[in-house]
Short mmCIF file of C-alpha atoms in Angstrom, two decimals:
data_model
loop_
_atom_site.label_atom_id
_atom_site.label_comp_id
_atom_site.label_asym_id
_atom_site.label_seq_id
_atom_site.Cartn_x
_atom_site.Cartn_y
_atom_site.Cartn_z
CA UNK A 1 -28.42 16.83 6.98
CA UNK A 2 -26.52 19.08 5.05
CA UNK A 3 -24.51 20.92 7.17
CA UNK A 4 -24.13 17.53 8.73
CA UNK A 5 -22.85 16.40 5.92
CA UNK A 6 -20.89 19.35 6.08
CA UNK A 7 -19.14 18.61 8.99
CA UNK A 8 -18.23 15.23 8.42
CA UNK A 9 -15.93 16.73 5.61
CA UNK A 10 -14.48 19.36 7.65
CA UNK A 11 -14.81 22.31 6.23
CA UNK A 12 -16.41 25.05 6.88
CA UNK A 13 -16.83 27.86 4.29
CA UNK A 14 -19.26 30.90 4.45
CA UNK A 15 -22.29 30.68 2.63
CA UNK A 16 -21.11 33.56 0.02
CA UNK A 17 -17.80 31.38 -0.14
CA UNK A 18 -20.49 28.23 -0.86
CA UNK A 19 -22.87 30.88 -2.86
CA UNK A 20 -19.34 31.39 -5.66
CA UNK A 21 -18.81 27.79 -5.39
CA UNK A 22 -21.37 27.15 -6.49
CA UNK A 23 -21.75 29.73 -9.26
CA UNK A 24 -18.72 28.78 -10.13
CA UNK A 25 -19.26 24.78 -11.18
CA UNK A 26 -22.47 25.63 -13.16
CA UNK A 27 -20.29 26.72 -16.55
CA UNK A 28 -17.58 24.22 -15.80
CA UNK A 29 -19.50 21.39 -15.89
CA UNK A 30 -20.85 21.53 -19.57
CA UNK A 31 -16.92 22.73 -20.86
CA UNK A 32 -15.08 20.21 -22.93
CA UNK A 33 -12.10 19.23 -22.19
CA UNK A 34 -9.60 21.06 -24.82
CA UNK A 35 -7.41 23.67 -23.33
CA UNK A 36 -9.13 27.26 -24.50
CA UNK A 37 -12.27 25.52 -21.70
CA UNK A 38 -10.92 23.78 -18.67
CA UNK A 39 -11.13 25.90 -15.72
CA UNK A 40 -9.21 28.57 -14.15
CA UNK A 41 -9.08 26.78 -10.69
CA UNK A 42 -8.05 23.12 -12.42
CA UNK A 43 -6.05 24.73 -15.01
CA UNK A 44 -2.30 23.60 -13.20
CA UNK A 45 -2.23 20.37 -12.11
CA UNK A 46 0.56 18.99 -10.11
CA UNK A 47 0.98 14.66 -10.97
CA UNK A 48 3.04 12.88 -8.45
CA UNK A 49 3.50 8.28 -8.39
CA UNK A 50 4.00 8.28 -12.56
CA UNK A 51 4.44 3.84 -12.04
CA UNK A 52 1.60 1.76 -14.43
CA UNK A 53 -1.25 3.99 -13.28
CA UNK A 54 -0.52 7.14 -12.66
CA UNK A 55 2.11 7.79 -16.25
CA UNK A 56 -0.81 7.00 -18.34
CA UNK A 57 -3.77 9.18 -16.30
CA UNK A 58 -0.74 12.30 -16.04
CA UNK A 59 -0.69 11.43 -19.83
CA UNK A 60 -4.09 11.92 -20.89
CA UNK A 61 -4.30 14.46 -18.80
CA UNK A 62 -1.33 16.37 -20.81
CA UNK A 63 -3.29 15.03 -23.71
CA UNK A 64 -6.67 17.73 -22.54
CA UNK A 65 -4.81 19.87 -22.12
CA UNK A 66 -3.87 20.38 -18.61
CA UNK A 67 -0.77 22.73 -17.82
CA UNK A 68 0.94 19.72 -15.80
CA UNK A 69 3.91 19.47 -13.72
CA UNK A 70 5.15 16.10 -12.21
CA UNK A 71 7.48 13.54 -9.73
CA UNK A 72 8.52 10.19 -9.34
CA UNK A 73 11.23 8.97 -7.43
CA UNK A 74 11.54 6.67 -9.86
CA UNK A 75 14.26 9.07 -12.28
CA UNK A 76 13.26 6.97 -15.44
CA UNK A 77 9.72 7.82 -15.21
CA UNK A 78 10.31 11.34 -14.67
CA UNK A 79 12.68 11.95 -17.70
CA UNK A 80 9.99 10.11 -19.76
CA UNK A 81 8.19 13.45 -18.56
CA UNK A 82 10.85 15.35 -18.83
CA UNK A 83 11.97 14.42 -22.52
CA UNK A 84 8.54 16.15 -23.48
CA UNK A 85 9.23 19.41 -22.12
CA UNK A 86 6.72 19.03 -18.93
CA UNK A 87 8.68 20.37 -15.75
CA UNK A 88 9.44 17.64 -13.42
CA UNK A 89 10.35 18.66 -9.16
CA UNK A 90 12.81 16.88 -7.41
CA UNK A 91 10.49 17.00 -4.35
CA UNK A 92 6.57 17.37 -3.67
CA UNK A 93 6.95 19.95 -2.37
CA UNK A 94 7.63 21.60 -4.83
CA UNK A 95 5.35 20.55 -7.38
CA UNK A 96 2.15 22.09 -4.48
CA UNK A 97 4.41 25.16 -5.24
CA UNK A 98 3.58 25.36 -9.14
CA UNK A 99 -0.03 23.29 -8.85
CA UNK A 100 -4.00 24.99 -8.59
CA UNK A 101 -4.75 20.58 -7.74
CA UNK A 102 -3.06 17.88 -6.71
CA UNK A 103 -2.93 13.96 -8.05
CA UNK A 104 -1.19 11.26 -6.05
CA UNK A 105 -0.67 8.19 -7.26
CA UNK A 106 1.30 5.50 -4.24
CA UNK A 107 1.82 2.16 -4.04
CA UNK A 108 0.78 2.70 -0.68
CA UNK A 109 -0.33 4.48 3.62
CA UNK A 110 3.60 4.64 3.67
CA UNK A 111 3.80 5.64 0.55
CA UNK A 112 0.40 8.50 1.18
CA UNK A 113 1.72 9.88 4.02
CA UNK A 114 5.59 10.07 3.41
CA UNK A 115 4.59 12.12 -0.04
CA UNK A 116 1.82 14.76 2.20
CA UNK A 117 3.87 14.77 5.70
CA UNK A 118 7.63 13.78 5.30
CA UNK A 119 9.73 15.96 4.82
CA UNK A 120 9.98 17.88 1.85
CA UNK A 121 6.22 16.34 1.83
CA UNK A 122 3.34 18.21 0.35
CA UNK A 123 2.31 19.92 3.62
CA UNK A 124 5.11 21.02 4.12
CA UNK A 125 3.97 24.31 3.77
CA UNK A 126 1.45 24.59 6.27
CA UNK A 127 0.44 27.96 6.70
CA UNK A 128 1.10 29.49 3.13
CA UNK A 129 -0.53 25.77 0.63
CA UNK A 130 -0.94 26.85 -3.30
CA UNK A 131 -3.50 24.39 -4.07
CA UNK A 132 -6.75 24.48 -3.13
CA UNK A 133 -7.87 20.77 -4.18
CA UNK A 134 -5.65 17.51 -3.32
CA UNK A 135 -6.80 14.74 -5.85
CA UNK A 136 -5.70 10.64 -3.74
CA UNK A 137 -6.84 7.89 -6.76
CA UNK A 138 -4.09 5.45 -4.27
CA UNK A 139 -5.74 2.10 -2.60
CA UNK A 140 -4.86 2.86 0.91
CA UNK A 141 -6.98 2.57 4.19
CA UNK A 142 -10.11 4.22 5.10
CA UNK A 143 -8.66 5.40 8.64
CA UNK A 144 -5.61 7.61 6.37
CA UNK A 145 -7.95 9.02 3.75
CA UNK A 146 -9.33 10.49 6.77
CA UNK A 147 -6.59 12.06 8.62
CA UNK A 148 -5.28 13.17 5.98
CA UNK A 149 -8.64 14.98 4.82
CA UNK A 150 -8.71 16.24 8.50
CA UNK A 151 -5.00 17.09 8.58
CA UNK A 152 -5.53 19.16 5.05
CA UNK A 153 -8.42 21.46 5.98
CA UNK A 154 -6.48 22.47 9.32
CA UNK A 155 -3.99 24.04 6.60
CA UNK A 156 -4.22 27.91 4.71
CA UNK A 157 -4.07 28.89 1.10
CA UNK A 158 -1.44 30.91 0.61
CA UNK A 159 -4.02 32.50 -2.19
CA UNK A 160 -7.61 32.88 -1.73
CA UNK A 161 -9.35 30.94 -4.85
CA UNK A 162 -13.08 32.33 -4.46
CA UNK A 163 -14.53 30.04 -2.52
CA UNK A 164 -12.67 28.52 -0.01
CA UNK A 165 -9.89 29.48 2.51
CA UNK A 166 -8.74 26.55 3.65
CA UNK A 167 -7.76 23.81 1.09
CA UNK A 168 -9.71 20.47 0.23
CA UNK A 169 -9.38 16.56 -0.34
CA UNK A 170 -10.01 14.25 -1.89
CA UNK A 171 -9.99 10.74 -2.03
CA UNK A 172 -10.40 9.32 -5.31
CA UNK A 173 -9.36 5.59 -5.59
CA UNK A 174 -9.66 3.51 -9.26
CA UNK A 175 -11.06 0.50 -11.03
CA UNK A 176 -9.99 -0.35 -14.42
CA UNK A 177 -6.07 -1.16 -14.54
CA UNK A 178 -3.86 -0.27 -16.66
CA UNK A 179 -5.82 -0.90 -20.03
CA UNK A 180 -8.31 1.78 -18.41
CA UNK A 181 -5.41 4.25 -17.25
CA UNK A 182 -4.07 4.18 -20.47
CA UNK A 183 -7.68 4.02 -22.74
CA UNK A 184 -8.62 7.11 -19.85
CA UNK A 185 -11.43 4.55 -19.80
CA UNK A 186 -11.20 4.41 -15.45
CA UNK A 187 -14.00 5.20 -12.46
CA UNK A 188 -13.34 6.99 -10.55
CA UNK A 189 -14.72 6.07 -6.84
CA UNK A 190 -14.25 9.80 -4.12
CA UNK A 191 -14.98 10.72 -1.12
CA UNK A 192 -14.41 14.42 0.11
CA UNK A 193 -17.20 17.10 0.09
CA UNK A 194 -19.37 16.58 -2.61
CA UNK A 195 -18.81 21.25 -4.25
CA UNK A 196 -15.34 19.90 -4.15
CA UNK A 197 -15.87 16.48 -6.08
CA UNK A 198 -17.95 18.29 -8.26
CA UNK A 199 -15.44 20.83 -9.13
CA UNK A 200 -13.12 18.32 -9.89
CA UNK A 201 -15.36 15.64 -12.15
CA UNK A 202 -13.57 17.22 -15.20
CA UNK A 203 -11.22 16.77 -14.45
CA UNK A 204 -11.57 13.29 -13.55
CA UNK A 205 -13.06 12.79 -16.98
CA UNK A 206 -10.09 13.65 -18.63
CA UNK A 207 -8.99 10.46 -17.54
CA UNK A 208 -11.49 8.20 -17.00
CA UNK A 209 -15.63 7.40 -17.77
CA UNK A 210 -17.49 7.30 -15.33
CA UNK A 211 -17.09 8.56 -11.56
CA UNK A 212 -19.24 7.61 -9.02
CA UNK A 213 -19.65 10.00 -5.61
CA UNK A 214 -19.51 7.75 -2.50
CA UNK A 215 -20.13 10.40 -0.05
CA UNK A 216 -18.03 11.67 3.08
CA UNK A 217 -13.87 11.77 3.30
CA UNK A 218 -12.64 7.95 3.43
CA UNK A 219 -15.86 7.12 1.86
CA UNK A 220 -14.31 6.42 -2.26
CA UNK A 221 -10.69 4.43 -0.21
CA UNK A 222 -14.20 1.89 1.63
CA UNK A 223 -15.11 1.73 -2.16
CA UNK A 224 -12.48 0.43 -3.27
CA UNK A 225 -11.36 -2.00 -0.70
CA UNK A 226 -14.80 -3.22 -0.48
CA UNK A 227 -15.13 -3.73 -5.04
CA UNK A 228 -11.56 -5.70 -4.59
CA UNK A 229 -12.89 -7.66 -2.01
CA UNK A 230 -16.08 -9.00 -3.60
CA UNK A 231 -13.40 -9.12 -6.74
CA UNK A 232 -10.92 -11.48 -5.43
CA UNK A 233 -13.98 -13.86 -3.38
CA UNK A 234 -16.24 -13.67 -7.29
CA UNK A 235 -12.34 -14.94 -8.36
CA UNK A 236 -11.34 -17.94 -5.88
CA UNK A 237 -15.26 -18.89 -6.23
CA UNK A 238 -14.81 -19.48 -9.62
CA UNK A 239 -11.52 -21.17 -9.74
CA UNK A 240 -12.92 -23.03 -6.80
CA UNK A 241 -15.59 -24.49 -9.33
CA UNK A 242 -14.14 -25.06 -12.21
CA UNK A 243 -10.86 -27.21 -11.04
CA UNK A 244 -13.71 -29.43 -9.26
CA UNK A 245 -16.21 -29.69 -12.50
CA UNK A 246 -12.84 -30.59 -14.46
CA UNK A 247 -12.01 -33.68 -11.09
CA UNK A 248 -15.09 -34.75 -12.03
CA UNK A 249 -15.17 -34.71 -15.69
CA UNK A 250 -16.83 -31.59 -17.09
CA UNK A 251 -14.60 -29.27 -19.41
CA UNK A 252 -13.63 -25.17 -18.29
CA UNK A 253 -15.70 -24.38 -21.94
CA UNK A 254 -18.78 -26.16 -21.11
CA UNK A 255 -18.44 -24.96 -17.19
CA UNK A 256 -18.19 -20.84 -19.07
CA UNK A 257 -21.39 -21.27 -21.28
CA UNK A 258 -23.07 -22.55 -17.91
CA UNK A 259 -22.09 -19.93 -15.55
CA UNK A 260 -22.05 -16.77 -17.94
CA UNK A 261 -25.87 -17.96 -19.29
CA UNK A 262 -26.99 -19.21 -15.09
CA UNK A 263 -27.15 -17.22 -12.20
CA UNK A 264 -23.20 -18.03 -12.17
CA UNK A 265 -22.87 -15.67 -14.54
CA UNK A 266 -19.65 -12.96 -12.79
CA UNK A 267 -17.06 -10.87 -14.51
CA UNK A 268 -14.27 -13.12 -13.35
CA UNK A 269 -16.15 -16.23 -15.87
CA UNK A 270 -17.37 -13.92 -18.79
CA UNK A 271 -15.23 -10.91 -18.85
CA UNK A 272 -11.96 -12.32 -16.75
CA UNK A 273 -12.05 -15.86 -16.90
CA UNK A 274 -9.14 -17.85 -15.61
CA UNK A 275 -8.49 -21.04 -17.20
CA UNK A 276 -5.67 -20.67 -20.40
CA UNK A 277 -7.68 -21.52 -23.41
CA UNK A 278 -11.20 -19.92 -22.95
CA UNK A 279 -10.82 -16.64 -23.45
CA UNK A 280 -8.80 -14.15 -25.66
CA UNK A 281 -6.67 -11.19 -24.40
CA UNK A 282 -7.09 -11.79 -20.19
CA UNK A 283 -4.01 -12.44 -18.65
CA UNK A 284 -5.14 -16.76 -18.56
CA UNK A 285 -4.83 -16.69 -22.20
CA UNK A 286 -0.24 -15.14 -21.47
CA UNK A 287 1.28 -16.83 -18.79
CA UNK A 288 -1.23 -14.90 -16.25
CA UNK A 289 1.36 -11.51 -17.22
CA UNK A 290 0.09 -8.06 -17.31
CA UNK A 291 -3.05 -7.18 -15.62
CA UNK A 292 -3.72 -7.01 -11.68
CA UNK A 293 -1.57 -8.84 -9.45
CA UNK A 294 -1.42 -11.14 -6.85
CA UNK A 295 0.84 -8.47 -4.50
CA UNK A 296 -2.37 -6.51 -5.13
CA UNK A 297 -4.76 -8.39 -4.21
CA UNK A 298 -2.79 -9.36 -0.91
CA UNK A 299 -2.09 -5.51 0.05
CA UNK A 300 -5.53 -4.81 -0.66
CA UNK A 301 -7.65 -7.55 1.13
CA UNK A 302 -5.44 -6.98 4.28
CA UNK A 303 -6.72 -3.38 4.13
CA UNK A 304 -9.59 -4.90 4.04
CA UNK A 305 -9.19 -7.63 6.73
CA UNK A 306 -7.92 -4.04 9.69
CA UNK A 307 -10.77 -2.52 8.59
CA UNK A 308 -13.01 -5.29 9.40
CA UNK A 309 -11.24 -5.80 13.30
CA UNK A 310 -11.46 -2.04 13.51
CA UNK A 311 -14.75 -1.86 13.77
CA UNK A 312 -15.23 -5.29 14.98
CA UNK A 313 -16.51 -7.52 12.07
CA UNK A 314 -16.29 -10.79 11.53
CA UNK A 315 -15.06 -10.81 6.90
CA UNK A 316 -14.35 -15.14 7.34
CA UNK A 317 -14.52 -14.63 3.44
CA UNK A 318 -12.45 -11.68 2.94
CA UNK A 319 -9.44 -13.42 5.45
CA UNK A 320 -9.70 -17.10 3.58
CA UNK A 321 -9.12 -14.38 1.08
CA UNK A 322 -6.34 -12.91 1.85
CA UNK A 323 -4.93 -15.83 3.75
CA UNK A 324 -4.52 -17.34 -0.34
CA UNK A 325 -3.13 -14.64 -2.50
CA UNK A 326 -0.70 -14.42 0.66
CA UNK A 327 0.67 -17.94 0.46
CA UNK A 328 0.72 -17.19 -4.01
CA UNK A 329 3.01 -14.54 -2.88
CA UNK A 330 5.53 -16.22 -0.64
CA UNK A 331 5.52 -18.97 -3.71
CA UNK A 332 7.13 -16.88 -5.93
CA UNK A 333 3.11 -15.52 -7.97
CA UNK A 334 3.46 -11.84 -6.33
CA UNK A 335 4.21 -10.30 -10.84
CA UNK A 336 1.43 -12.58 -11.73
CA UNK A 337 -1.98 -11.99 -12.08
CA UNK A 338 -5.18 -12.25 -9.48
CA UNK A 339 -6.48 -14.72 -11.63
CA UNK A 340 -3.43 -17.33 -11.13
CA UNK A 341 -4.74 -18.19 -8.17
CA UNK A 342 -6.46 -20.97 -11.06
CA UNK A 343 -3.45 -22.41 -12.11
CA UNK A 344 -0.81 -21.93 -8.52
CA UNK A 345 -3.33 -22.22 -5.88
CA UNK A 346 -5.92 -24.80 -7.29
CA UNK A 347 -3.95 -26.62 -9.81
CA UNK A 348 -6.29 -26.17 -12.47
CA UNK A 349 -5.45 -27.56 -15.64
CA UNK A 350 -5.52 -25.07 -18.95
CA UNK A 351 -8.14 -26.31 -21.46
CA UNK A 352 -6.84 -28.09 -24.48
#
């Protein structure tokens, strides 16, 4: 089974190299994250994608003591770091040249492919790459993650890092949104070689509170798609039930008490209630601003629909949820939190 797992990850390491890697892991996993205790193989980190999520993730790595180099196509995003003395590069290739590890946090599969394989991309110098590990935290389709992992494993390292002749890739999308990114409490869902996951764990725990190993390459991306699919369907179900209740004469506050003390209890009812006036500190309490946008939910549901179609699996709820969020976007609510489906699709009423 161990050999099969290694083959699935498309990385071949000798017995000696595996021994070296395991010996490297033992001391590092018990260390703190001050700059003096950061493992040398993780010390120099290139971070690409400094949007709402990436900005906070990179900032937390800097706070933890990592030597960060950044890149983004948005000059203003780069300026926030360069003004603090953080090296900013014009291309992904330049970031790779000065990094041991690369982390990417990008909007879509096409953006990821461009950063990795495009002109002046991370893999521009395929025959002598400096980074030994590439971590993609973007939410993309599993097929793209697996393809990139295969391509990266065929490259050579500029300098052997002690445990592998070839660079490795982990797909590590996150859950928790911008608040968790800012607080450093993200959950990482990680796919790829397990030994690489263990070696990179100090990095993940500098940006988040929990890491979950999901298996071979692409499984992290698959887990994120499944998580967001369940989240979308749950929000639709809760919103639909609230609106039906309102029309039948039951207030949303009453239904919330019932849901949260019965079998209908879920995150959409007890932690992210979509009805304005029920819960403070959630997007529904601020006109659905902030949070996880309907546009991003539509994108993730489209990935789920495509993945299901590729394997011939019928997912009617996925398709219906995708259509609903696409309609919300077409109506101009693409930048509103996805819980706005209660008001702008079902025409639900605020709690007085």
